mmCIF file of C-alpha atoms in Angstrom:
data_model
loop_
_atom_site.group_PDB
_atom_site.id
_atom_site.type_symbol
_atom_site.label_atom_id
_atom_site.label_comp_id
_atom_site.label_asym_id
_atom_site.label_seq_id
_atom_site.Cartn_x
_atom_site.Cartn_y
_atom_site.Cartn_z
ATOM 1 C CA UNK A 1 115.955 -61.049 -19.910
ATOM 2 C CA UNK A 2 112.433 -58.425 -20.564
ATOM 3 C CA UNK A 3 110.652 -59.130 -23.568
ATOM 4 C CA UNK A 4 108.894 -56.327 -25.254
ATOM 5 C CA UNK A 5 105.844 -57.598 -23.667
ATOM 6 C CA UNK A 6 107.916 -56.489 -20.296
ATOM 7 C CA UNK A 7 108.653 -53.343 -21.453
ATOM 8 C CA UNK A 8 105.901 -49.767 -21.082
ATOM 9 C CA UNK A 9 105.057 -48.661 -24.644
ATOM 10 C CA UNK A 10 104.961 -44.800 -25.139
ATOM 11 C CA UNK A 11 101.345 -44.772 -25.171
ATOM 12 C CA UNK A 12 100.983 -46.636 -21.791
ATOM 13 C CA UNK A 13 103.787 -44.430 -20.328
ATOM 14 C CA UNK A 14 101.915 -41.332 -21.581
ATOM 15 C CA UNK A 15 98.637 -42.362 -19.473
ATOM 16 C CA UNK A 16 100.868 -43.159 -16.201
ATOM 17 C CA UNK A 17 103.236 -39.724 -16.797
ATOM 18 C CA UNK A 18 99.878 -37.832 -17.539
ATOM 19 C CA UNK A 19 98.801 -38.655 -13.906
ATOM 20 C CA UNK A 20 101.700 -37.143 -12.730
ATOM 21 C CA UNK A 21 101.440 -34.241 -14.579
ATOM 22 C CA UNK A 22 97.910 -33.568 -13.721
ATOM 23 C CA UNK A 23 98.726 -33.737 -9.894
ATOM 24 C CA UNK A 24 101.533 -31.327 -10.124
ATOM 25 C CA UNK A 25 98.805 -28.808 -11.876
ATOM 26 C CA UNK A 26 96.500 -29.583 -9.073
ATOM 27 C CA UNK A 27 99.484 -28.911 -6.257
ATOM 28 C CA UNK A 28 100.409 -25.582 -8.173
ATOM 29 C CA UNK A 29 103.523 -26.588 -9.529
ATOM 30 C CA UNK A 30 102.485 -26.950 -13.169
ATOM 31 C CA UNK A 31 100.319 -25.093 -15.507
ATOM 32 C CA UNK A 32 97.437 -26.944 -16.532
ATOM 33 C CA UNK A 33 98.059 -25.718 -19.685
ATOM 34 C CA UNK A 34 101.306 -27.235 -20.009
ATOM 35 C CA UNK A 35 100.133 -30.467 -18.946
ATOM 36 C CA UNK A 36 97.303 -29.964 -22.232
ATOM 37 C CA UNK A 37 100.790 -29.241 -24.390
ATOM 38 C CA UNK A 38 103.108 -31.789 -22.896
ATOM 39 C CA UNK A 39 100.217 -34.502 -23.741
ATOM 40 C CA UNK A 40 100.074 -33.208 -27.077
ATOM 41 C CA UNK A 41 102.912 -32.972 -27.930
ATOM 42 C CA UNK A 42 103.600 -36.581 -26.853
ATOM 43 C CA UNK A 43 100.814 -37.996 -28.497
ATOM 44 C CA UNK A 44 102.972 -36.290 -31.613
ATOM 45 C CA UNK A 45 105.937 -38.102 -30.606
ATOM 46 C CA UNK A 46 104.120 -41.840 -30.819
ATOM 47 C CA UNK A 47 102.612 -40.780 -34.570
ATOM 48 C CA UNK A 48 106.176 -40.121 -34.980
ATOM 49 C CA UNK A 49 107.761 -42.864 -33.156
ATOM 50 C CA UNK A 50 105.409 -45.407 -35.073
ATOM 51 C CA UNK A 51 106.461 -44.216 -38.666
ATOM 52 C CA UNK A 52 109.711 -45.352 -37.523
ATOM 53 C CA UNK A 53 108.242 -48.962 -36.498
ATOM 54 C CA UNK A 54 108.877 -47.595 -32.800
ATOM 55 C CA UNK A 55 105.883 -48.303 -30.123
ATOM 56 C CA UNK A 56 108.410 -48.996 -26.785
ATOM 57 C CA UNK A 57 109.696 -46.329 -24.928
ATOM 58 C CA UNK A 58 112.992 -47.812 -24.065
ATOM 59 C CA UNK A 59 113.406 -47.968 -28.267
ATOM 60 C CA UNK A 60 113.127 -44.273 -28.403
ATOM 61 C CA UNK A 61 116.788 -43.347 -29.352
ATOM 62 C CA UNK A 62 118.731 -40.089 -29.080
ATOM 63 C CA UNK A 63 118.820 -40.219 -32.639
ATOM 64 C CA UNK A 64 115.012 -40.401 -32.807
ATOM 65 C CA UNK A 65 114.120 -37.899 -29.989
ATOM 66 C CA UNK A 66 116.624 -35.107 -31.384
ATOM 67 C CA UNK A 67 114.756 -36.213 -35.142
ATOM 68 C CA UNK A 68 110.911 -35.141 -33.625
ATOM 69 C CA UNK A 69 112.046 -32.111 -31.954
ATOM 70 C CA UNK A 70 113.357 -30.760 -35.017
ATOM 71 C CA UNK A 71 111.122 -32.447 -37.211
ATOM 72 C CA UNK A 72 108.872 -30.511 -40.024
ATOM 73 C CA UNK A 73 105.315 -29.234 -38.276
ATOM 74 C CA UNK A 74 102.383 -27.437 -39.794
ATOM 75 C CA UNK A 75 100.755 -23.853 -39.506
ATOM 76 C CA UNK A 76 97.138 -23.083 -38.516
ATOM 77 C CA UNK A 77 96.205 -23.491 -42.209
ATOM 78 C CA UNK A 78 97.833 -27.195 -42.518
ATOM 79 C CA UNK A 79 100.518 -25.789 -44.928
ATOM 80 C CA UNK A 80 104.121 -27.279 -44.093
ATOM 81 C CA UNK A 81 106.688 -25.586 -41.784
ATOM 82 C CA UNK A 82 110.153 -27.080 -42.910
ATOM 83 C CA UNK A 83 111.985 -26.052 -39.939
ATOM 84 C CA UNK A 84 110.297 -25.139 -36.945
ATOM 85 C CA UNK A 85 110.403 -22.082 -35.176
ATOM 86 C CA UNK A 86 112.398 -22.103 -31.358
ATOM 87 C CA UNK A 87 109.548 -22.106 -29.169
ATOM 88 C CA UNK A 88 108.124 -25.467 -31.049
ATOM 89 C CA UNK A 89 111.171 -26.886 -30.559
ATOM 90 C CA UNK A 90 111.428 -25.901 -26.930
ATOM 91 C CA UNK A 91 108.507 -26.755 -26.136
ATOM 92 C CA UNK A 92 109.130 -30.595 -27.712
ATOM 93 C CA UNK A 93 112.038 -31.113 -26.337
ATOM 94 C CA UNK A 94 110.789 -29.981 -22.550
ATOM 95 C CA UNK A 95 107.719 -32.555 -23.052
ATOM 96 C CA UNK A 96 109.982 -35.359 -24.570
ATOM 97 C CA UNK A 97 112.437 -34.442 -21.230
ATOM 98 C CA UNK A 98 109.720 -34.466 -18.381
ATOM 99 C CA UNK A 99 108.517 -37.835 -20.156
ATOM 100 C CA UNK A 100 111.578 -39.641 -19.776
ATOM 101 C CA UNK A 101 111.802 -38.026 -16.244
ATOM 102 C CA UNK A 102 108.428 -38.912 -14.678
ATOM 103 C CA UNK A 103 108.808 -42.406 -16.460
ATOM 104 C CA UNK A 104 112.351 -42.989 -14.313
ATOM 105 C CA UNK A 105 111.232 -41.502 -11.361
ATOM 106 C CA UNK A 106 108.093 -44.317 -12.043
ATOM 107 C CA UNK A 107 110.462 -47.541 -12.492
ATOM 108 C CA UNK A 108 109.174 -48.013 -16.780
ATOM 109 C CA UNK A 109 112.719 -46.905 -17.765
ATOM 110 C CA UNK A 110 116.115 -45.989 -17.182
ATOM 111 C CA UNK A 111 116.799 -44.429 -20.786
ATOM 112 C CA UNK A 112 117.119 -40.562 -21.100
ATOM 113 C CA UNK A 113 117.361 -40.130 -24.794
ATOM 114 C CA UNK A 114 117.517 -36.276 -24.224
ATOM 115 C CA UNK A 115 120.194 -36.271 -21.131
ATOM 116 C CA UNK A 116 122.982 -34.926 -23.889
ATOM 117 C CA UNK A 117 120.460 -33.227 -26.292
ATOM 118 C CA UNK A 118 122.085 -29.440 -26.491
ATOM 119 C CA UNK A 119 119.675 -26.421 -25.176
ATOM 120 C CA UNK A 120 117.754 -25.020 -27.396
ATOM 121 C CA UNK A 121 118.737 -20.808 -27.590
ATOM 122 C CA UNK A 122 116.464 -18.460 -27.317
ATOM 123 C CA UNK A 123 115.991 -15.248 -29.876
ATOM 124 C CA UNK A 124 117.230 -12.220 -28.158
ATOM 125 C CA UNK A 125 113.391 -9.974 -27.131
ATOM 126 C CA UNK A 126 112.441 -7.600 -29.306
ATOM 127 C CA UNK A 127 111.307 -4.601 -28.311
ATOM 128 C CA UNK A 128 107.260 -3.619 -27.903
ATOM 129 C CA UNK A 129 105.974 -1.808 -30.995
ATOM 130 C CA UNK A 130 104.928 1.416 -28.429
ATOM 131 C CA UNK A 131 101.292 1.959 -29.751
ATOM 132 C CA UNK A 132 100.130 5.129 -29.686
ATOM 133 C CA UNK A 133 96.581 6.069 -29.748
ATOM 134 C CA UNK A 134 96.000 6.908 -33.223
ATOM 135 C CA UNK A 135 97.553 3.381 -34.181
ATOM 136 C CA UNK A 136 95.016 1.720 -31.703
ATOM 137 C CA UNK A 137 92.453 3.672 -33.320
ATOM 138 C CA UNK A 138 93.227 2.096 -36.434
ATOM 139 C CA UNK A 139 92.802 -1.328 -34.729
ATOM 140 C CA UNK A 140 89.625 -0.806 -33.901
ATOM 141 C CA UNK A 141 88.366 0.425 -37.122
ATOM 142 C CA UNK A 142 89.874 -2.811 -38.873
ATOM 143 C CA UNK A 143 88.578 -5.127 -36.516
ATOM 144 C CA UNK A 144 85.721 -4.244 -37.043
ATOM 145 C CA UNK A 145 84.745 -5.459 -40.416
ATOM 146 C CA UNK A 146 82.457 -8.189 -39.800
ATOM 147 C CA UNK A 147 80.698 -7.344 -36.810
ATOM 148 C CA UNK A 148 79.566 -8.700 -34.675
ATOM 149 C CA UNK A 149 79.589 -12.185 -37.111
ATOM 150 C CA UNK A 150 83.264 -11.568 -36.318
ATOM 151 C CA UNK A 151 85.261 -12.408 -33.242
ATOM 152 C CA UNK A 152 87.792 -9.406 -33.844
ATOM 153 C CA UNK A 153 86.344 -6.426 -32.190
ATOM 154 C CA UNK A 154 85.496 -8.287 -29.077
ATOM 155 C CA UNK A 155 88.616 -9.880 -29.027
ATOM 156 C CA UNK A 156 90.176 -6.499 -29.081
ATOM 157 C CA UNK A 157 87.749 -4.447 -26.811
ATOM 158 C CA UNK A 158 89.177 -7.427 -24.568
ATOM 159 C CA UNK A 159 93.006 -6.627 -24.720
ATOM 160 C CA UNK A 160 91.951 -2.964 -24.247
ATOM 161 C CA UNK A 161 90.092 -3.692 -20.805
ATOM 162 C CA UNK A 162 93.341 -5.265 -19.429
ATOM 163 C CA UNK A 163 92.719 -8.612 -20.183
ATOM 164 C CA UNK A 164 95.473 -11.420 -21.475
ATOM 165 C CA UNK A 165 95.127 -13.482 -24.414
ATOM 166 C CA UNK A 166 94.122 -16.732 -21.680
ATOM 167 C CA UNK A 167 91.311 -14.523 -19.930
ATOM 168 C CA UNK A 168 90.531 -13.371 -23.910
ATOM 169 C CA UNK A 169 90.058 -17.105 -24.823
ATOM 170 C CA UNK A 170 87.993 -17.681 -21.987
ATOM 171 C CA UNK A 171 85.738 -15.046 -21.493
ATOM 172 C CA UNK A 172 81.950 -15.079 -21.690
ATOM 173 C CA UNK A 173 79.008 -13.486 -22.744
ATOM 174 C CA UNK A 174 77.751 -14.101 -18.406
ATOM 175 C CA UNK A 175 80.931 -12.033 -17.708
ATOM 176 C CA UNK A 176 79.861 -9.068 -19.315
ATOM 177 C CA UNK A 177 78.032 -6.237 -17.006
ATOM 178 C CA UNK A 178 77.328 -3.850 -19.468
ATOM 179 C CA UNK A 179 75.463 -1.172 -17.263
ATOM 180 C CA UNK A 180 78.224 -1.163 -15.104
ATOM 181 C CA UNK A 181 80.922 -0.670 -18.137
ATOM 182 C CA UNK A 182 82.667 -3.725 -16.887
ATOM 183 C CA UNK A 183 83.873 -7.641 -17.416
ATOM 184 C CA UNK A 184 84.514 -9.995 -15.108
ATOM 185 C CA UNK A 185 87.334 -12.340 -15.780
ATOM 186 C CA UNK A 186 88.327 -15.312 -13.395
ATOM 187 C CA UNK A 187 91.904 -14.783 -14.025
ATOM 188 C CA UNK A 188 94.818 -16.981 -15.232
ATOM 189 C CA UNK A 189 97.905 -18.833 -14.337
ATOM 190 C CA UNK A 190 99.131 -15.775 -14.278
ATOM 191 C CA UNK A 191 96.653 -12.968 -13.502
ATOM 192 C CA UNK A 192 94.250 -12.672 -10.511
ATOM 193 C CA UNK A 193 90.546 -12.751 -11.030
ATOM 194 C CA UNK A 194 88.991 -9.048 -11.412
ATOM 195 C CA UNK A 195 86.451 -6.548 -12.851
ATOM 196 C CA UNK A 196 87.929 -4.303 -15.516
ATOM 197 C CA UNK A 197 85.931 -1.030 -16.454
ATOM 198 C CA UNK A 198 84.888 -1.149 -20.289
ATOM 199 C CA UNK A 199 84.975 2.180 -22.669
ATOM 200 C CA UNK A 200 82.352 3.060 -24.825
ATOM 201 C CA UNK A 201 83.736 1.489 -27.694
ATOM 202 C CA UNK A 202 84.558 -1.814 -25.999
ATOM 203 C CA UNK A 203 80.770 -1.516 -24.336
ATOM 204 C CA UNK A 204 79.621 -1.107 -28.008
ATOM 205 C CA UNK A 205 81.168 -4.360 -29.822
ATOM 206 C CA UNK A 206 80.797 -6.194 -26.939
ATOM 207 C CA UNK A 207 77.231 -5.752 -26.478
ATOM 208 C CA UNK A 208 76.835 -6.301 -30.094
ATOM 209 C CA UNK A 209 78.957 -9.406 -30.193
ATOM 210 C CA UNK A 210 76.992 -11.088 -26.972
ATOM 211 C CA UNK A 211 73.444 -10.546 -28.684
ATOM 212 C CA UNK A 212 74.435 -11.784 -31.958
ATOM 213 C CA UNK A 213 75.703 -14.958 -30.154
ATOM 214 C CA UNK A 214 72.626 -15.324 -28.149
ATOM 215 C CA UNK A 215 70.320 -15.260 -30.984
ATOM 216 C CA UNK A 216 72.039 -19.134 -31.524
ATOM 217 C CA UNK A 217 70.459 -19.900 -28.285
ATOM 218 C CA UNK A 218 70.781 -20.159 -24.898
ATOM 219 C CA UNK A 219 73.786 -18.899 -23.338
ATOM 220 C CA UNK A 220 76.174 -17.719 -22.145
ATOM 221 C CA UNK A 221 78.752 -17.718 -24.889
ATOM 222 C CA UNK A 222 82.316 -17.597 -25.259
ATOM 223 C CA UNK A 223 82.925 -14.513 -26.598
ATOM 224 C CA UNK A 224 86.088 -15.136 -29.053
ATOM 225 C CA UNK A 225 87.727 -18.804 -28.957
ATOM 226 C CA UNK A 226 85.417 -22.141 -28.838
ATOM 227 C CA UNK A 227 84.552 -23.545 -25.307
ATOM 228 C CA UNK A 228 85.512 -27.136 -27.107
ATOM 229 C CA UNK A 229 89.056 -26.211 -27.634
ATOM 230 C CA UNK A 230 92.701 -26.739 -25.311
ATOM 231 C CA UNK A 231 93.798 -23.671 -23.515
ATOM 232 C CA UNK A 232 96.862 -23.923 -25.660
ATOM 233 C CA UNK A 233 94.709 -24.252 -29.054
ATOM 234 C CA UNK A 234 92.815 -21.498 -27.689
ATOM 235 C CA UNK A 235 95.384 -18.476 -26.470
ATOM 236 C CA UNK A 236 97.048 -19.578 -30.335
ATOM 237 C CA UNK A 237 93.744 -18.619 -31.927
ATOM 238 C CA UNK A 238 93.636 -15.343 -29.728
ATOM 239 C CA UNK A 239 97.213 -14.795 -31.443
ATOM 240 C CA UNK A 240 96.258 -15.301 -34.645
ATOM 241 C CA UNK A 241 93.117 -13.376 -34.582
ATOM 242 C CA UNK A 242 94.782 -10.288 -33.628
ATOM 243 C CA UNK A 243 97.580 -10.551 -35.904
ATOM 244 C CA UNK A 244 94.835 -10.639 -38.548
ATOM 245 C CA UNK A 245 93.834 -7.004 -37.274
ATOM 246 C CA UNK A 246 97.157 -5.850 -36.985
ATOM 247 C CA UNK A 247 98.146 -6.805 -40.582
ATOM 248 C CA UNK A 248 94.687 -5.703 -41.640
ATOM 249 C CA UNK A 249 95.136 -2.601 -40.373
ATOM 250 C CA UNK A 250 98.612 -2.087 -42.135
ATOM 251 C CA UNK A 251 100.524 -1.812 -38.341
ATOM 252 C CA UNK A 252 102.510 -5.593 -38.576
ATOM 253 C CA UNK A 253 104.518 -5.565 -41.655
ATOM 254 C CA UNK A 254 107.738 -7.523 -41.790
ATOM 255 C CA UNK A 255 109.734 -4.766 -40.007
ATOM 256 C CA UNK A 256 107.333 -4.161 -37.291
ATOM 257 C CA UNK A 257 105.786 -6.808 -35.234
ATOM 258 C CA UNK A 258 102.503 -6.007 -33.306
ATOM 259 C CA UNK A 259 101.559 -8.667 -30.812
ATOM 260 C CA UNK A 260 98.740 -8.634 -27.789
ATOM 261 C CA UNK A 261 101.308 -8.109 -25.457
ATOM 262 C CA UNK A 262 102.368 -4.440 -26.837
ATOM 263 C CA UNK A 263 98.449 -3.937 -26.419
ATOM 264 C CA UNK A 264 98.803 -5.105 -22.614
ATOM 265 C CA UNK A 265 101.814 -2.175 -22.557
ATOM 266 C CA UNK A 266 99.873 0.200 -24.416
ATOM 267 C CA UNK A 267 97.027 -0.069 -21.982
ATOM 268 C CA UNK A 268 99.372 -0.204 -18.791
ATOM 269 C CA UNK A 269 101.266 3.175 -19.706
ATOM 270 C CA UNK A 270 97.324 4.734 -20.240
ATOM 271 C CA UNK A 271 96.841 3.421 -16.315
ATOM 272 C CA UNK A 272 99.949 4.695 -15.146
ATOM 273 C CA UNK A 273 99.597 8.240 -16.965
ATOM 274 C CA UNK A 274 95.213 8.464 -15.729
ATOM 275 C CA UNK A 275 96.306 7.180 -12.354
ATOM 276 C CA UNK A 276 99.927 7.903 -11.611
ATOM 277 C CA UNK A 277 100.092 4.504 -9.146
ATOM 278 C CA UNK A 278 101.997 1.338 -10.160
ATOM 279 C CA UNK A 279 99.484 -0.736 -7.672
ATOM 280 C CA UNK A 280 96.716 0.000 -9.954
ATOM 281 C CA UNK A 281 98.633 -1.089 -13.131
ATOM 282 C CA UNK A 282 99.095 -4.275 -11.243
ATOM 283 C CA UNK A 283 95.572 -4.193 -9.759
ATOM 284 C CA UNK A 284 93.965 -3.535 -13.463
ATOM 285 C CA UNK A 285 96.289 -6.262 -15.095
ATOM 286 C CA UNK A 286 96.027 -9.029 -12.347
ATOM 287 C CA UNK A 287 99.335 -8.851 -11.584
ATOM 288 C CA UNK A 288 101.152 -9.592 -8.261
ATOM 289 C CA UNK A 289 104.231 -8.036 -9.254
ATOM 290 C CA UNK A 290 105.046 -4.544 -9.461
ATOM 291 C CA UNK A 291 108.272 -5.118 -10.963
ATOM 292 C CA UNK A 292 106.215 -7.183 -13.898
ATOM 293 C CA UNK A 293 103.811 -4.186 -13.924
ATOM 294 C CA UNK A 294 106.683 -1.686 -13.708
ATOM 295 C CA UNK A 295 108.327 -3.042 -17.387
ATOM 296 C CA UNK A 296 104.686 -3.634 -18.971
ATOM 297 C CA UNK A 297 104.242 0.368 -18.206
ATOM 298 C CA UNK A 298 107.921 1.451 -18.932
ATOM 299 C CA UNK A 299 108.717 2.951 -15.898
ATOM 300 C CA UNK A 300 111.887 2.642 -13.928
ATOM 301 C CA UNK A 301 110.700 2.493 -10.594
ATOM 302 C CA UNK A 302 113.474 1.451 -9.055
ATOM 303 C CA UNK A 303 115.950 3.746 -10.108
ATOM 304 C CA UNK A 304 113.879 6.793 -9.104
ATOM 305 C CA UNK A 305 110.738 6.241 -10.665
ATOM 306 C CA UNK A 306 106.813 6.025 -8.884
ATOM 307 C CA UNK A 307 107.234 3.437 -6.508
ATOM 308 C CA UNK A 308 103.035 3.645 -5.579
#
């Protein structure tokens, strides 16, 4: 009969599974990103585990697993969230799920705590916020209290070049060209590496924001998140540093939403109306699909629509 001395705890399972998961990033079949949450969110799971004198993995009840993904978190600020929104919980019970899987598929168990756990429903999408100029105006002239001390009116000259909130996160003073009113990103999981032309506006605070940060010292910089940081802890502070300007700047209330996505629409319906092609929608967003590029930009392509 195994002792517990036989049996993987969850902290030795986590460094096996964590191989695993690494190797499917590197053979494109996982984000790296995910792999940074999924290890997160199990190191979570053993703080949790432990308060209930649990360290084994084959301990780890349905009981106990259904208890962390629904159990209390905390905001940016450290204050208390009682119940947790959707995504967390999605997002805990797909970690605590590929665990248990990886760990089978490895011989350390044959538990599956989560095999009868119920699916987790998603809130129906709401619709963009459909920013019009004026209202991106007023984004601007909010985010840029501050400057260039201020990460806000880079991180929104960024959105407003084409870029996502991962490419926002990651981007560099050394990716700047400002005398060819352009930055460079290297792309994401998502998006394809490109050049995206700059405006005068974004030229401005961007110029301003890279000198300020090289009077630290040598660079380059990162222009809006900390190099130090997770990709996930990083695209979450590109979140939460626009909805500062977009509460700032009166346009996210509790009726109205305004994320960095309905920035990514705004600027692909200002493509599609300079350019009239879908391609360079795609082409200026890094995507691969028109279809994707299509429903950023609000066009119905297929039903009679530009199909450039």
């Amino acid at each position: 009969m195994a002792t517990s001395m036989d049996r993987p705890t969850i902290k030795d399972t986590l460094l096996q599974v964590s191989r695993v998961w690494k190797q499917l990033a590197w053979d494109g079949a996982m984000s790296i990103n995910t792999v940074d949450e999924y290890i997160e969110v199990i190191e979570r799971l053993i703080s949790f585990a432990r308060a209930q004198q649990v360290t084994q993995l084959d301990d780890i009840t349905a009981a106990l697993a259904e208890a962390f993904v629904n159990a209390p978190g905390h905001d940016r600020h450290r204050g208390v969230i009682a119940t947790p929104a959707g995504g967390t919980r999605r997002q805990r019970r797909s970690a605590v799920t590929s665990l248990f899987t990886h760990a089978r598929a490895l011989g350390l168990t044959k538990a599956a705590p989560m095999v009868d756990s119920a699916t987790i429903a998603r809130s129906p999408r709401q619709p963009g916020a459909d920013l019009q100029p004026h209202e991106v105006a007023r984004l601007q002239f909010h985010s840029e209290r501050g400057m260039p001390a201020t990460r806000h009116a880079a991180l929104l000259a960024l959105l407003l070049a084409g870029f996502c909130s991962a490419e926002v996160g990651a981007a560099a003073s050394g990716d700047l060209d400002l005398d060819a009113r352009s930055v460079h990103t290297n792309g994401s999981t998502r998006t394809s590496a490109r050049s995206c032309p700059l405006d005068e506006w974004g030229c401005q605070v961007l110029g301003l924001r890279a000198a300020y940060l090289g009077r630290r010292g040598p660079g380059p910089h990162q222009l809006v998140a900390s190099a130090t940081s997770a990709p996930s802890v990083v695209q979450s502070s590109v979140g939460s540093g626009f909805g500062d300007i977009a509460r700032r700047s009166g346009l996210s209330t509790h009726t109205r939403k305004v994320e960095p996505r309905d920035i990514t629409r705004y600027v692909a319906r200002k493509i599609l109306n300079e350019t009239g092609q879908l391609s360079e929608v795609a082409r200026r967003l890094g995507l691969s699909s028109l279809d994707v590029a299509a429903g950023l930009a609000d066009l119905q392509w297929h039903t009679g629509g530009d199909a450039a």
